[in-house]
Amino acid sequence: MHLLLRTLWLLFASRRRAKVSIWDSASLPQRVQLTDIDIAMHVNNGMYLSLMDLGRFDLMIRSGIWKLMRRKGWTPVVNAETITFRKSLQLGQRYTIETRILGFDERAIYFEQRMVHGGEIYARAYIATRLLSSAGPVSNAEIFEAMGYPPADMVLPEWVHEWRVNTALPSTRRPATHDWVR
């Protein structure tokens, strides 16, 4: 529930922050709250990815893309994510969530996000997202027509393609049977 309230607040507050291009990186200042920590008194590992949602929303709102997506009936969904931890964020500590679009392929929009304190990366994640409409996935052609084309030098690194292939589950139209327990 606490992230729902923070998200609603962000939807309001980010409109008043400096505008950015969707192709720029965005920095969202935060402070570790009591509801972010676990029994070890640092940000819970699962919480990092939830907090990073706020960074993506901030980028979308400040770039004007959120309003465009809502008008078109597009909904962002996460398809895959990987995170690596380096240091722990502690209760009360100030940090920023740094967010940028890494690139595209025919199936996803890829983000890189970082939790940063004092110029140091504490955690880094790569997130594959899609935009969905009532008719299904939104194509890159539709996305670029609405948002503009990415910079010519934005090329998705080859390892991201490999990550995507190696971690993918079957399509929802095919079975993904679980057979660990018989």
Tab-separated table of C-alpha atoms in Angstrom:
chain	number	residue	atom	x	y	z
A	1	MET	CA	0.000	0.000	0.000
A	2	HIS	CA	2.806	2.441	0.841
A	3	LEU	CA	4.153	2.281	-2.726
A	4	LEU	CA	0.708	2.979	-4.117
A	5	LEU	CA	0.608	6.213	-2.119
A	6	ARG	CA	4.176	7.099	-3.141
A	7	THR	CA	3.294	6.407	-6.781
A	8	LEU	CA	0.223	8.625	-6.589
A	9	TRP	CA	2.309	11.362	-4.996
A	10	LEU	CA	4.935	10.932	-7.736
A	11	LEU	CA	2.275	11.257	-10.455
A	12	PHE	CA	1.456	14.645	-8.952
A	13	ALA	CA	4.954	15.853	-7.987
A	14	SER	CA	6.829	14.852	-11.154
A	15	ARG	CA	4.632	17.162	-13.226
A	16	ARG	CA	6.230	20.074	-11.363
A	17	ARG	CA	9.828	18.940	-11.887
A	18	ALA	CA	12.040	19.979	-14.808
A	19	LYS	CA	11.025	18.478	-18.146
A	20	VAL	CA	13.304	15.897	-19.798
A	21	SER	CA	13.350	14.099	-23.119
A	22	ILE	CA	12.323	10.446	-23.041
A	23	TRP	CA	15.772	9.766	-24.554
A	24	ASP	CA	17.595	11.507	-21.661
A	25	SER	CA	18.415	10.023	-18.291
A	26	ALA	CA	16.320	11.130	-15.332
A	27	SER	CA	17.329	11.384	-11.682
A	28	LEU	CA	14.763	10.976	-8.905
A	29	PRO	CA	15.881	11.949	-5.378
A	30	GLN	CA	14.633	9.629	-2.636
A	31	ARG	CA	15.204	8.765	1.011
A	32	VAL	CA	15.033	5.239	2.452
A	33	GLN	CA	11.790	4.958	4.408
A	34	LEU	CA	10.839	2.598	7.199
A	35	THR	CA	8.571	0.666	4.833
A	36	ASP	CA	11.534	0.016	2.475
A	37	ILE	CA	13.685	-1.929	4.926
A	38	ASP	CA	13.737	-5.505	6.146
A	39	ILE	CA	14.838	-7.143	9.393
A	40	ALA	CA	18.492	-6.542	8.472
A	41	MET	CA	17.695	-2.792	8.596
A	42	HIS	CA	18.541	-2.111	4.951
A	43	VAL	CA	16.436	-1.834	1.793
A	44	ASN	CA	14.912	-5.236	1.126
A	45	ASN	CA	16.239	-6.819	-2.065
A	46	GLY	CA	12.738	-7.150	-3.516
A	47	MET	CA	11.996	-3.522	-2.740
A	48	TYR	CA	14.684	-2.188	-5.094
A	49	LEU	CA	12.744	-3.240	-8.183
A	50	SER	CA	9.532	-1.746	-6.806
A	51	LEU	CA	11.315	1.527	-6.079
A	52	MET	CA	12.750	1.518	-9.588
A	53	ASP	CA	9.156	1.595	-10.901
A	54	LEU	CA	9.055	5.121	-9.457
A	55	GLY	CA	12.080	6.103	-11.535
A	56	ARG	CA	10.474	4.876	-14.755
A	57	PHE	CA	7.230	6.710	-13.924
A	58	ASP	CA	9.209	9.885	-13.214
A	59	LEU	CA	10.926	9.692	-16.625
A	60	MET	CA	7.621	9.036	-18.409
A	61	ILE	CA	5.797	11.869	-16.625
A	62	ARG	CA	8.546	14.472	-16.977
A	63	SER	CA	8.964	13.686	-20.680
A	64	GLY	CA	5.215	13.927	-21.352
A	65	ILE	CA	5.066	10.297	-22.476
A	66	TRP	CA	2.830	9.230	-19.565
A	67	LYS	CA	0.079	11.629	-20.668
A	68	LEU	CA	0.424	10.411	-24.273
A	69	MET	CA	0.272	6.751	-23.156
A	70	ARG	CA	-2.849	7.361	-21.079
A	71	ARG	CA	-4.532	9.192	-23.978
A	72	LYS	CA	-3.788	6.262	-26.318
A	73	GLY	CA	-4.826	3.655	-23.735
A	74	TRP	CA	-1.335	2.144	-23.540
A	75	THR	CA	-0.202	0.411	-20.356
A	76	PRO	CA	3.454	-0.312	-19.527
A	77	VAL	CA	4.278	-3.805	-18.256
A	78	VAL	CA	7.543	-5.381	-17.165
A	79	ASN	CA	8.494	-8.557	-19.008
A	80	ALA	CA	11.927	-9.331	-17.535
A	81	GLU	CA	14.339	-7.772	-15.067
A	82	THR	CA	17.739	-8.479	-13.608
A	83	ILE	CA	19.341	-6.652	-10.700
A	84	THR	CA	22.809	-6.658	-9.185
A	85	PHE	CA	23.574	-5.345	-5.702
A	86	ARG	CA	26.820	-3.737	-4.595
A	87	LYS	CA	26.073	-1.936	-1.316
A	88	SER	CA	23.061	-1.675	0.996
A	89	LEU	CA	20.940	1.430	1.330
A	90	GLN	CA	20.185	2.133	5.005
A	91	LEU	CA	17.176	3.646	6.774
A	92	GLY	CA	17.071	7.428	6.299
A	93	GLN	CA	19.818	7.450	3.648
A	94	ARG	CA	19.346	9.792	0.687
A	95	TYR	CA	19.901	8.352	-2.788
A	96	THR	CA	18.774	8.841	-6.359
A	97	ILE	CA	17.114	6.499	-8.811
A	98	GLU	CA	18.797	7.054	-12.169
A	99	THR	CA	16.777	5.908	-15.182
A	100	ARG	CA	17.413	5.767	-18.921
A	101	ILE	CA	16.184	3.881	-21.944
A	102	LEU	CA	18.951	1.558	-23.077
A	103	GLY	CA	17.373	0.639	-26.407
A	104	PHE	CA	14.722	-1.343	-28.263
A	105	ASP	CA	14.244	-4.568	-30.102
A	106	GLU	CA	11.145	-5.899	-31.867
A	107	ARG	CA	9.633	-7.081	-28.560
A	108	ALA	CA	10.676	-4.698	-25.804
A	109	ILE	CA	11.866	-1.347	-24.550
A	110	TYR	CA	14.935	-1.826	-22.330
A	111	PHE	CA	15.750	0.376	-19.362
A	112	GLU	CA	18.878	0.637	-17.265
A	113	GLN	CA	18.324	1.876	-13.722
A	114	ARG	CA	20.710	2.588	-10.900
A	115	MET	CA	20.403	3.373	-7.207
A	116	VAL	CA	23.124	5.930	-6.512
A	117	HIS	CA	24.400	7.512	-3.301
A	118	GLY	CA	27.348	9.902	-3.124
A	119	GLY	CA	28.235	9.244	-6.770
A	120	GLU	CA	28.465	5.477	-6.165
A	121	ILE	CA	26.239	2.826	-7.696
A	122	TYR	CA	24.622	0.721	-4.964
A	123	ALA	CA	22.452	-1.394	-7.292
A	124	ARG	CA	21.904	-1.639	-11.051
A	125	ALA	CA	19.031	-3.238	-12.940
A	126	TYR	CA	18.092	-3.967	-16.524
A	127	ILE	CA	14.389	-4.075	-17.267
A	128	ALA	CA	12.579	-5.259	-20.406
A	129	THR	CA	9.181	-3.590	-20.765
A	130	ARG	CA	6.355	-3.540	-23.277
A	131	LEU	CA	3.471	-1.262	-23.980
A	132	LEU	CA	0.083	-2.936	-24.260
A	133	SER	CA	-3.194	-1.665	-25.661
A	134	SER	CA	-6.621	-3.273	-25.697
A	135	ALA	CA	-5.607	-4.743	-29.083
A	136	GLY	CA	-2.394	-6.292	-27.709
A	137	PRO	CA	1.282	-5.258	-27.790
A	138	VAL	CA	2.010	-1.825	-29.250
A	139	SER	CA	4.470	-1.998	-32.163
A	140	ASN	CA	7.696	-0.019	-32.350
A	141	ALA	CA	6.295	1.791	-35.388
A	142	GLU	CA	3.352	3.040	-33.281
A	143	ILE	CA	5.629	3.920	-30.361
A	144	PHE	CA	8.117	5.876	-32.491
A	145	GLU	CA	5.345	7.647	-34.387
A	146	ALA	CA	3.910	8.871	-31.078
A	147	MET	CA	7.132	9.456	-29.085
A	148	GLY	CA	9.598	10.311	-31.810
A	149	TYR	CA	12.505	8.220	-32.980
A	150	PRO	CA	15.387	7.350	-30.653
A	151	PRO	CA	18.797	8.930	-31.244
A	152	ALA	CA	20.739	7.266	-34.076
A	153	ASP	CA	23.518	6.234	-31.672
A	154	MET	CA	21.111	4.331	-29.391
A	155	VAL	CA	22.071	0.751	-30.202
A	156	LEU	CA	21.015	-2.070	-27.920
A	157	PRO	CA	24.106	-3.981	-26.704
A	158	GLU	CA	24.361	-7.554	-28.035
A	159	TRP	CA	24.493	-9.025	-24.523
A	160	VAL	CA	20.986	-7.654	-23.888
A	161	HIS	CA	19.670	-9.732	-26.801
A	162	GLU	CA	21.371	-12.805	-25.331
A	163	TRP	CA	19.998	-12.060	-21.842
A	164	ARG	CA	16.524	-11.743	-23.275
A	165	VAL	CA	16.713	-15.059	-25.167
A	166	ASN	CA	18.331	-16.954	-22.292
A	167	THR	CA	15.826	-15.840	-19.646
A	168	ALA	CA	12.590	-15.888	-21.656
A	169	LEU	CA	9.607	-18.055	-20.797
A	170	PRO	CA	7.337	-19.399	-23.539
A	171	SER	CA	4.654	-17.113	-24.956
A	172	THR	CA	1.349	-17.094	-23.097
A	173	ARG	CA	-0.086	-18.921	-26.102
A	174	ARG	CA	2.153	-21.936	-25.401
A	175	PRO	CA	2.316	-24.088	-22.271
A	176	ALA	CA	4.973	-23.481	-19.649
A	177	THR	CA	4.597	-26.641	-17.610
A	178	HIS	CA	6.046	-26.996	-14.163
A	179	ASP	CA	7.336	-30.474	-13.351
A	180	TRP	CA	9.484	-30.133	-10.250
A	181	VAL	CA	6.870	-31.790	-8.039
A	182	ARG	CA	5.121	-34.956	-9.152
